[in-house]
Coordinates of C-alpha atoms and ligand atoms in Angstrom, one line a residue:
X1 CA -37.4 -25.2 14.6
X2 CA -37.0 -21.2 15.2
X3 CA -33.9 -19.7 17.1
X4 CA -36.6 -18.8 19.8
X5 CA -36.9 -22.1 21.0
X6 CA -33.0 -22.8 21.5
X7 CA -33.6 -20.3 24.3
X8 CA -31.8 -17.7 23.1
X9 CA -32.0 -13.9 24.6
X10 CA -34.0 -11.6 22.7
X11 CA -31.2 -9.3 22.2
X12 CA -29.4 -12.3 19.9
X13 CA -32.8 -12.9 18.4
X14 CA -33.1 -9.5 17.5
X15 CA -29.8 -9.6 15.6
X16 CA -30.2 -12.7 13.7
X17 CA -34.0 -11.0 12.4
X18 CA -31.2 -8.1 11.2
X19 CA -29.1 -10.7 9.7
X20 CA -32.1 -12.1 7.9
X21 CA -31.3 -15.5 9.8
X22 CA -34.9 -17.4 10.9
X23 CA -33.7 -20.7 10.6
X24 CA -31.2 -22.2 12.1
X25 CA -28.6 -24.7 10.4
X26 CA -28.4 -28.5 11.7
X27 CA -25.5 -27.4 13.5
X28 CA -26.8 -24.5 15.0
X29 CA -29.7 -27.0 16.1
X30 CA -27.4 -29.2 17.6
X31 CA -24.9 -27.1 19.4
X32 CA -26.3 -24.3 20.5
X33 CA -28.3 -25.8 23.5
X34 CA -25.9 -28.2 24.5
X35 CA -23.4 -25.3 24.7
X36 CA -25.5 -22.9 26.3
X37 CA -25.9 -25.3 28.9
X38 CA -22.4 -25.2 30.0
X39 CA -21.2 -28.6 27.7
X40 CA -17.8 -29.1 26.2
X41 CA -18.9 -29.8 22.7
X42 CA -17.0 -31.3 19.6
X43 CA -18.5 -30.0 16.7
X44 CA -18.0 -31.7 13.4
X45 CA -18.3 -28.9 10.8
X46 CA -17.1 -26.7 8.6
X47 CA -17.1 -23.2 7.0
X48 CA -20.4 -22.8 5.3
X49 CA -22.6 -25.0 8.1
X50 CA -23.9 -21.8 10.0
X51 CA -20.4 -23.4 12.9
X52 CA -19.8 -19.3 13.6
X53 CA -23.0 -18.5 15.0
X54 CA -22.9 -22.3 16.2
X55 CA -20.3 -21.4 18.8
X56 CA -20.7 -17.4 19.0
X57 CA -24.1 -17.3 19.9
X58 CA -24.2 -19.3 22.8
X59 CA -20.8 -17.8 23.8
X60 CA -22.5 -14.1 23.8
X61 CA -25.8 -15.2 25.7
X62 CA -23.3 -17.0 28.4
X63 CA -21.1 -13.8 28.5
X64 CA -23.7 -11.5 28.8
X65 CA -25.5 -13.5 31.2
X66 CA -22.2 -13.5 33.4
X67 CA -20.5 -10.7 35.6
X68 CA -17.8 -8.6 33.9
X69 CA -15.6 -7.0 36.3
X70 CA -16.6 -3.8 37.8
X71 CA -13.5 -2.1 37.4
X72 CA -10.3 -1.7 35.5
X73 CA -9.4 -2.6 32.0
X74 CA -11.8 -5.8 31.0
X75 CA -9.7 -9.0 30.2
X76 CA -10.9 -11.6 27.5
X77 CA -13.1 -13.7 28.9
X78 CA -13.7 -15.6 25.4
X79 CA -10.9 -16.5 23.4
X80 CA -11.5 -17.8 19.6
X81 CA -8.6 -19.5 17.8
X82 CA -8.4 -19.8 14.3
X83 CA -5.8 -20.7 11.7
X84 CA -5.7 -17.4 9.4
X85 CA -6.1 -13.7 9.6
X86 CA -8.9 -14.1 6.7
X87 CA -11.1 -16.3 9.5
X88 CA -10.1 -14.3 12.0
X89 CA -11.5 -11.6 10.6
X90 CA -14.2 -13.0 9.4
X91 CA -15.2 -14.6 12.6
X92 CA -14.9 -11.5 14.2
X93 CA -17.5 -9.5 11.5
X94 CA -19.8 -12.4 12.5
X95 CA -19.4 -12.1 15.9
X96 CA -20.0 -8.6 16.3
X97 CA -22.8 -8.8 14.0
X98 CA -24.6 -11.3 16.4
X99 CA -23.8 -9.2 19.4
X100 CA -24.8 -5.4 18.6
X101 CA -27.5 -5.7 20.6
X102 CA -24.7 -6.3 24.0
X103 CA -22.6 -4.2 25.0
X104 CA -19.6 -6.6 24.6
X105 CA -16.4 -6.2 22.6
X106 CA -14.3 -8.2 20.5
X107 CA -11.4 -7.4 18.9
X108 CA -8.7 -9.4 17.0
X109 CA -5.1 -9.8 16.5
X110 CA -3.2 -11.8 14.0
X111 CA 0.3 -12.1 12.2
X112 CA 1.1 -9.7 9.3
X113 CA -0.5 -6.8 10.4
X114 CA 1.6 -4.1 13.0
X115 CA 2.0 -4.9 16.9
X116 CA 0.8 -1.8 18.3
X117 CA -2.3 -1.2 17.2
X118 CA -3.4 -4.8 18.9
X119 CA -1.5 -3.9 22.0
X120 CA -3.8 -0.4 22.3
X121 CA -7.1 -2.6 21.5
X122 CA -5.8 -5.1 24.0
X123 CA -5.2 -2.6 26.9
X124 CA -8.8 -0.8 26.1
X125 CA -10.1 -3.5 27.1
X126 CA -11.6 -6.6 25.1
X127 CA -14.7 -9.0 25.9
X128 CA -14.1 -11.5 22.9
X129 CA -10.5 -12.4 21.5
X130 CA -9.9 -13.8 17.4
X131 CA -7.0 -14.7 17.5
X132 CA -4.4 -16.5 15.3
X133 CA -2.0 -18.8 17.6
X134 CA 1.4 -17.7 16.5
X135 CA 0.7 -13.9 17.4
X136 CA -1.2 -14.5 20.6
X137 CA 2.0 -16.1 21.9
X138 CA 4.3 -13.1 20.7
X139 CA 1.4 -11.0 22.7
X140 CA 1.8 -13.7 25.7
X141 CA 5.1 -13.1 25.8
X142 CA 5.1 -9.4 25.4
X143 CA 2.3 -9.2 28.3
X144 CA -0.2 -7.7 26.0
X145 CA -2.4 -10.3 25.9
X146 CA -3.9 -11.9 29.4
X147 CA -5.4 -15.2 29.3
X148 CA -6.5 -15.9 33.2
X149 CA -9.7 -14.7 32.4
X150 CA -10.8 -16.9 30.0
X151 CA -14.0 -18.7 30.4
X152 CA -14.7 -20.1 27.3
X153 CA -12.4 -21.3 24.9
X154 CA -13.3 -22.1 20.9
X155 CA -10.8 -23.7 18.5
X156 CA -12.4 -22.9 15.1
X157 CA -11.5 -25.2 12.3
X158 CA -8.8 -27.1 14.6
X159 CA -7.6 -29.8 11.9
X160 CA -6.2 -26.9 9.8
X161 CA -4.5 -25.3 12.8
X162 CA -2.6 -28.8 13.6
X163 CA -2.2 -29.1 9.6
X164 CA -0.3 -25.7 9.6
X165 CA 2.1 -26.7 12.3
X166 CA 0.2 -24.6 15.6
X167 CA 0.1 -27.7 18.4
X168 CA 3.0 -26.4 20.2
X169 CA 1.2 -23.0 20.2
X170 CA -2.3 -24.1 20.9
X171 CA -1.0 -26.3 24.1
X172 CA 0.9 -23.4 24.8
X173 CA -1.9 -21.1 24.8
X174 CA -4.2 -24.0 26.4
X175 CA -1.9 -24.3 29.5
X176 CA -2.6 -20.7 30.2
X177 CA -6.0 -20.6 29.8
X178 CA -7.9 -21.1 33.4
X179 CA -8.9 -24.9 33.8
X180 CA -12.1 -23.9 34.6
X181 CA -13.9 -22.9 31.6
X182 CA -16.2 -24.3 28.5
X183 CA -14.6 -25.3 25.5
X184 CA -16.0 -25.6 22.1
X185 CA -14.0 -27.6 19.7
X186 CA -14.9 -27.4 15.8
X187 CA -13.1 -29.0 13.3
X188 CA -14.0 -30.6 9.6
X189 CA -12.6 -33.4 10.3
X190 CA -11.5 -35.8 13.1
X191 CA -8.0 -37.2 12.9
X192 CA -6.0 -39.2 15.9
X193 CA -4.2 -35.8 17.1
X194 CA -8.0 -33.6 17.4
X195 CA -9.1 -36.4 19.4
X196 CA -5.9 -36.6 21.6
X197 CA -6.3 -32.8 21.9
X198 CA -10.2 -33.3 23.1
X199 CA -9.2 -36.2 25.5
X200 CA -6.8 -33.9 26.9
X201 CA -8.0 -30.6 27.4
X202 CA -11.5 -30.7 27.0
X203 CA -14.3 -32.1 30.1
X204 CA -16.7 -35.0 28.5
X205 CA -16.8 -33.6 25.2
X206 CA -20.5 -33.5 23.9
X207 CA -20.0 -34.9 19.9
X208 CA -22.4 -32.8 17.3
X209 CA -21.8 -33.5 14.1
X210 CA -23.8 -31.6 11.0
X211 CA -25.1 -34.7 8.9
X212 CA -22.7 -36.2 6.6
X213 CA -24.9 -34.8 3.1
X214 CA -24.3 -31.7 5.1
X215 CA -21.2 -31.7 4.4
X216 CA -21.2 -30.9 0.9
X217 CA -24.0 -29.1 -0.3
X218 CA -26.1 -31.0 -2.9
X219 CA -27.0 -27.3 -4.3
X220 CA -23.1 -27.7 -5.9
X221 CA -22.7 -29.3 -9.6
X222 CA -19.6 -30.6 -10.6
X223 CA -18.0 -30.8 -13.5
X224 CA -14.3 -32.3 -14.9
X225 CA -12.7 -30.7 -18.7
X226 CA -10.1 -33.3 -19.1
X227 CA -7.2 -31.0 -20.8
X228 CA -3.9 -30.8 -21.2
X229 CA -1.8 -28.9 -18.8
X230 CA 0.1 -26.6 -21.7
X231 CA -4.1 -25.7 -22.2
X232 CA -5.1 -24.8 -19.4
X233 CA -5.0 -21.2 -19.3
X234 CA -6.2 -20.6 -22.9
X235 CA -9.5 -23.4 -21.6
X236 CA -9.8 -21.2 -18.7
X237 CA -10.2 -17.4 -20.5
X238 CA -12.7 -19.8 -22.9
X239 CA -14.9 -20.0 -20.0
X240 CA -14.6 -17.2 -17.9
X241 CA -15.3 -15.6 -21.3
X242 CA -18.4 -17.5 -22.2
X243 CA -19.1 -17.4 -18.1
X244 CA -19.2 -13.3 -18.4
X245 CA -20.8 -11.3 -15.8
X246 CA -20.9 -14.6 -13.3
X247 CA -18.2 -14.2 -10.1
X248 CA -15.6 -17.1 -10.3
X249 CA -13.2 -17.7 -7.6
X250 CA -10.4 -19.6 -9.3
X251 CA -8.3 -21.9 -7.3
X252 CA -4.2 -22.4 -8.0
X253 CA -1.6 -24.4 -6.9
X254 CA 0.6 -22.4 -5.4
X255 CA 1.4 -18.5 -4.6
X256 CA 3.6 -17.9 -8.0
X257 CA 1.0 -19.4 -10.3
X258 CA -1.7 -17.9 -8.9
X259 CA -0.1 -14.2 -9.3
X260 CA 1.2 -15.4 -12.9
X261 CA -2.4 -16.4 -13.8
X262 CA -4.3 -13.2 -12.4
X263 CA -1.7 -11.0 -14.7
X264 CA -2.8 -13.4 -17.5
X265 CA -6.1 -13.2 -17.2
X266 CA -5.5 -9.3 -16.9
X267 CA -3.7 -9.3 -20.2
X268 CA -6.9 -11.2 -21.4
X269 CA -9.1 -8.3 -20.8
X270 CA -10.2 -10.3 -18.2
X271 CA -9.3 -8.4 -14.4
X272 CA -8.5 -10.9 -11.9
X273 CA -7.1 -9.9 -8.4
X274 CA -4.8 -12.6 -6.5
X275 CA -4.5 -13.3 -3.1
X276 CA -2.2 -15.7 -1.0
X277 CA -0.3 -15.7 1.8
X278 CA 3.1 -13.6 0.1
X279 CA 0.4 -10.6 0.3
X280 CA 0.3 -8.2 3.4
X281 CA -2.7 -8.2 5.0
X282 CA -3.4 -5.1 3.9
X283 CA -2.9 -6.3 -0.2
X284 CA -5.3 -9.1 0.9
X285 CA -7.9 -7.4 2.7
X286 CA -8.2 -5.0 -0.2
X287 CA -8.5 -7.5 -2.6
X288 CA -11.0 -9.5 -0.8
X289 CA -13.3 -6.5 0.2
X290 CA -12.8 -5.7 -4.1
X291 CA -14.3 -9.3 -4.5
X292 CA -17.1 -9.8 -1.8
X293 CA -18.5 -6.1 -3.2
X294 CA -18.5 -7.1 -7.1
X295 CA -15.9 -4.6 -8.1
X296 CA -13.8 -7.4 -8.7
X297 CA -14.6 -10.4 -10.9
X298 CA -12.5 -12.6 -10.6
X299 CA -10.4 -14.0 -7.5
X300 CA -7.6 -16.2 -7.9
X301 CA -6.2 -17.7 -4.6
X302 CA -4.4 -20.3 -2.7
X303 CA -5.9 -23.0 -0.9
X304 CA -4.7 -21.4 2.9
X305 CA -5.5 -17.7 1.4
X306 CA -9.3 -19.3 0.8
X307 CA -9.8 -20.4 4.2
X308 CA -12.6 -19.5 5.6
X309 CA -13.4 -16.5 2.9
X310 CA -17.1 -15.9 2.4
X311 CA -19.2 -14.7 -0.5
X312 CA -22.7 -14.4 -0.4
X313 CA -23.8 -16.6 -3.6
X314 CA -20.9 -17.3 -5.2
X315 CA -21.7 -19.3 -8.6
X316 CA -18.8 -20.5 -9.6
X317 CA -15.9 -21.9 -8.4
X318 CA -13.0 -23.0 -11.0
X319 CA -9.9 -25.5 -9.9
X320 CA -7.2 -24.2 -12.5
X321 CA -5.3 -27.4 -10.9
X322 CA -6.6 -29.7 -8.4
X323 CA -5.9 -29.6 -4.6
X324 CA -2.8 -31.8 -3.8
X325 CA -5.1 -33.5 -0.7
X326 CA -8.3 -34.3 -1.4
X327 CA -9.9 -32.8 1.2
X328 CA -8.9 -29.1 0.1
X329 CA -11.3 -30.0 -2.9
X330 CA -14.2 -30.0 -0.2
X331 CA -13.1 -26.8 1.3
X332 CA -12.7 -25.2 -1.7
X333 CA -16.2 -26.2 -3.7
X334 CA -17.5 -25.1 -0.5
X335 CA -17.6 -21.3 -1.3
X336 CA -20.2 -21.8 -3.6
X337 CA -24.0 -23.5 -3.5
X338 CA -24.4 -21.8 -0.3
X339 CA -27.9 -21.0 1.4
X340 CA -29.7 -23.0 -0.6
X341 CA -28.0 -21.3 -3.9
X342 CA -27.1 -23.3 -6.8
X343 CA -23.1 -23.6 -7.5
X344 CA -21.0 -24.8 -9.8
X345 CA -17.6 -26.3 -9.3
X346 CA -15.3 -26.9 -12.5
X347 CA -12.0 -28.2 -12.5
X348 CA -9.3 -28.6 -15.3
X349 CA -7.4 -31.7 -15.3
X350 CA -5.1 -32.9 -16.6
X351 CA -3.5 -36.6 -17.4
X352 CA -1.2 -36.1 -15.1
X353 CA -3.9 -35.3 -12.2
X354 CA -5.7 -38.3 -13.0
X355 CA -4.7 -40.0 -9.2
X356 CA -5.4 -36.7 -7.7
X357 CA -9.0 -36.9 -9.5
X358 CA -9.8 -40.5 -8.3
X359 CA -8.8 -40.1 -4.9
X360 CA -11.3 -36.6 -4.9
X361 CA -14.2 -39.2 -6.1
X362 CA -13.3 -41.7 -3.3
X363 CA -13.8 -39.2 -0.5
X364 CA -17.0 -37.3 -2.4
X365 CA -18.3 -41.2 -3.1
X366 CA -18.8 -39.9 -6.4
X367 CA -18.1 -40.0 -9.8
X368 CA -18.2 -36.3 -11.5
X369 CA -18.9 -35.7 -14.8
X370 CA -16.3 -35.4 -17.4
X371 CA -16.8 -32.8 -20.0
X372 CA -14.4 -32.2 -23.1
X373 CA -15.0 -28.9 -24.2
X374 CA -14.7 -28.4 -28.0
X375 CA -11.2 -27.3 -29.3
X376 CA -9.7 -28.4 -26.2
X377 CA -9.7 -32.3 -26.5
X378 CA -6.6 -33.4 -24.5
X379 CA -3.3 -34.8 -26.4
X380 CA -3.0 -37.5 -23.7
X381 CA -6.2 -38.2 -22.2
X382 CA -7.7 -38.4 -18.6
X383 CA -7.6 -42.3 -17.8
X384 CA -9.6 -42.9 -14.7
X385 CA -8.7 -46.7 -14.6
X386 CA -6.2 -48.4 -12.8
X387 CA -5.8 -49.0 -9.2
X388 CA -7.5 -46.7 -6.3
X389 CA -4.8 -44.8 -4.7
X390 CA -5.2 -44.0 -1.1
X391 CA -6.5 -40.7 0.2
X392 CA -4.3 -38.3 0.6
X393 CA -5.6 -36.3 3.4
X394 CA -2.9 -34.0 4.4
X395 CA -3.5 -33.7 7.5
X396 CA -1.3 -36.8 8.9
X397 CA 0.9 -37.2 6.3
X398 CA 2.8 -34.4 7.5
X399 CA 5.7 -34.4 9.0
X400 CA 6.9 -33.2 11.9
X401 CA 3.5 -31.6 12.7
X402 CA 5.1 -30.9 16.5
X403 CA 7.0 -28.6 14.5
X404 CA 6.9 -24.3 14.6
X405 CA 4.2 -22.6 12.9
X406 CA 4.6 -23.3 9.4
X407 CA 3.5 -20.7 6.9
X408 CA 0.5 -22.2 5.4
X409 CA 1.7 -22.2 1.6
X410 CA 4.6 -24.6 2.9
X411 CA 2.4 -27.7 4.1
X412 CA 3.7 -30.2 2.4
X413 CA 1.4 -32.6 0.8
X414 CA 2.0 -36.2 0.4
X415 CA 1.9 -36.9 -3.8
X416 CA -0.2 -39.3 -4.6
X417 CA 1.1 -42.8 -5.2
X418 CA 0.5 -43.2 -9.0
X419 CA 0.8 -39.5 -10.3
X420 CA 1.2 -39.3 -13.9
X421 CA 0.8 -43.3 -14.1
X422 CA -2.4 -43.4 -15.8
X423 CA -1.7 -41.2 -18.3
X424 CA -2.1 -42.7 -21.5
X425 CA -3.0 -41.6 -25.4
X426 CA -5.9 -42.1 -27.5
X427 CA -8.1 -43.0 -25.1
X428 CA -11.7 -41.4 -26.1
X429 CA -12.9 -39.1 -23.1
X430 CA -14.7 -41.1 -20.8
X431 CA -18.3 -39.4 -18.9
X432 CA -18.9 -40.6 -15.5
X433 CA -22.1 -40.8 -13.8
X434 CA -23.4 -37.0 -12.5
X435 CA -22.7 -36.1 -9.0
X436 CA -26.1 -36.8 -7.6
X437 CA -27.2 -34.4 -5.0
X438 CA -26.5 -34.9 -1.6
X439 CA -24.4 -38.1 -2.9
X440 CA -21.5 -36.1 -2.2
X441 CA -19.9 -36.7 1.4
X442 CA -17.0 -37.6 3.6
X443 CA -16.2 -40.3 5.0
X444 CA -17.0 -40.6 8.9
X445 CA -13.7 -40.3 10.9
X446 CA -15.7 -39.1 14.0
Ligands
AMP1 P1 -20.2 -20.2 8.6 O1 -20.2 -21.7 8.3 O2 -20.3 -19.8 10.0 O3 -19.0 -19.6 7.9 O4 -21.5 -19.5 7.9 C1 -21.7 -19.6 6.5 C2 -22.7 -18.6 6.0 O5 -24.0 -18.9 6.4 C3 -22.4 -17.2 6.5 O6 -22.6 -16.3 5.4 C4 -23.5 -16.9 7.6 O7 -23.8 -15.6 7.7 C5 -24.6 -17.7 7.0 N1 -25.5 -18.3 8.1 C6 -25.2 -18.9 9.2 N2 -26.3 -19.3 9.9 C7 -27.3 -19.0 9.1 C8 -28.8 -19.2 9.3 N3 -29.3 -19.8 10.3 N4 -29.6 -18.7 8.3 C9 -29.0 -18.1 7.2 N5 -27.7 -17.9 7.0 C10 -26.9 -18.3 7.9

């Protein structure tokens, strides 16, 4: 299958030959004729399935193909909503990309970054809007940003925009978008409140879903060193040592730890930058752009800060500690093994993860293989017996989700029923079968 023969224009083919793009993805496949043909769609997918170019280039060929206005200051006539300023931006970079050969704009606005330079894009004139939900209000409100022109509507990774506390917002922006318009819904996953979303604001949904071994890409290895927490810094500078010259993006728990670990690493002739959502945009931006061009190394981040980041060929990918819902693993192994390219994704656990560990194999349907690595053999060992605990998948375990924004770093994450309870000594370290390619997947909540 060529993009040719989903009907696109030549101007969009002409780009994607640019981009080096002469396949599409199963999703691409799937949604871009039903969504050039005027469909609601519900895409099942997430960052790293080709869903960008899924939704943006049938949105530019319907756009161009449509009449702006002949006069005045052009309005958006596509809004995209996404959860962070790193997607936004990121979205945007793709969009424009896809659409050099139109003469369409798209500009976006997000928290964090100053009021007045999106106000003097805004009144310029804009074809395509990225936007996050919290600052599109504060530009509703201000007047800034006008919504009545709005023909097609995207919600870009939706379950992490209800995760971060954005219904109110998104209904808000929703009930001033004209009624009369296409929207494209994508989201990883499919819990009770995306469908209640779809059933209300969306016209006979068509469902595409990218194939469930899709979903993680059987390119990416895994790989468990049971170790004890106290060691996990000294395990990780073993590696990234041994692992010189390869790009890691290192995942922490939390905003403090991750900073404390970059200076660490730093202090171990090993230069890490940090990024989460305590950094300006600006602070982030830079740090990103130092990663994606090789300057930097190593990039140690936050699971919310990660959203959505993209790195051509990424080979590693290193949880310091593991995600506290199960489904963050997915997102974040997800950066690597991409395009076909092999990845690697190592974590460090520790006894006390152990529950956090089995409820990652229950959703990948896996086990991963566990790896002692000499001189680090863990006082009180990895037990991966007991009782299944139940997935922790964040997303409606929170509370109050009808709440105001949230800033990402305080979701708050369900712990997992028997933390710490399977931790016991002198057990000998126990290797589980290899995650087989493509054996990887999540479960079907469609
Ligand atoms: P996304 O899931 O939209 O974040 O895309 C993931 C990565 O795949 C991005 O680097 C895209 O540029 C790239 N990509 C998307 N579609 C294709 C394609 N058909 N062929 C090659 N690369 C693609």
């Amino acid at each position: 299958m060529t993009f040719e023969s989903l009907g696109l224009s030549p101007a969009l083919l002409r780009a994607l030959a640019d981009n080096s793009y002469t396949t599409p993805t199963p999703i691409q496949l799937q949604a871009i004729p039903l969504a050039l043909a005027g469909h609601d769609l519900l895409g099942g997918a997430q960052t790293g399935t080709g869903k960008t170019a899924a939704f943006g280039l049938p949105l530019l060929q319907r756009l161009a193909n449509s009449d702006k206005p002949a006069t005045g200051p052009r309005k958006p006539r596509a809004l995209i909503l996404v959860p962070t300023r790193e997607l936004a931006v990121q979205v945007a970079d793709s969009i424009r990309s896809y659409s050099k050969y139109l003469r369409l704009n798209v500009t976006t606005i997000f928290g964090g970054a100053g009021m007045g330079p999106q106000v003097d894009n805004l009144r310029r004139g804009v074809d395509i809007l990225v936007a996050t939900p919290g600052r599109l209000i504060d530009h509703m409100e201000r007047g800034s940003a006008k919504l009545d022109a709005v023909e097609i509507l995207v919600l870009d990774e939706a379950d992490r925009m209800l995760d971060m506390g954005f219904l109110p917002a998104m209904k808000r922006i929703l009930a001033r978008v004209p009624a009369q318009r296409q929207t494209l819904l994508f989201s990883a996953t499919f819990e009770s409140q995306i469908k209640q979303l779809a059933m209300e604001f969306m016209r006979n949904p068509q469902q595409v879903q990218v194939s469930e071994q899709n979903a993680i890409a059987s390119t990416i290895t895994h790989r468990v060193h049971p170790v004890d927490g106290s060691r996990k810094r000294d395990l990780l500078i073993d590696i990234l040592t041994k692992r010189h010259g390869d790009q890691v993006l290192i995942f922490g728990k939390t905003k403090h730890g991750c900073n404390r670990l970059a200076e660490q690493l730093e202090t171990a002739g090993l230069p890490a930058v940090a990024i989460h959502g305590n950094k300006s945009q600006a602070q982030r931006q830079k740090a990103l752009n130092q990663f994606k061009s090789g300057k930097a190394r190593i990039l140690v981040a936050t699971d919310v800060a990660a959203r959505g980041l993209d790195i051509p060929n990424l080979p590693l990918v290193i949880n310091h500690d593991l995600p506290m819902v199960a489904e963050d693993y997915i997102h974040r192994i997800g950066r690597t093994g991409r395009n076909g390219m092999q990845g690697e994704a190592l974590s460090l656990v520790s006894s006390e993860e152990a529950g956090l560990l089995r409820q990652i194999q229950r959703l990948l349907k896996t086990d991963v293989v566990m790896d002692v690595v000499e001189g680090f053999s863990p006082k009180n060992p990895l037990r991966m017996d007991g009782p299944m605990p139940p997935i922790n998948r964040g997303g409606h375990q929170r509370p109050g989700g009808n709440s105001a924004p949230r800033k990402p770093s305080h979701r708050p994450h369900g712990k997992p029923a028997d933390r710490s309870a399977h931790a016991h000594a002198g057990q000998k370290p126990y290797r589980g079968a290899a995650a087989k390619p493509g054996a990887a997947r999540r479960d079907s909540r469609a």
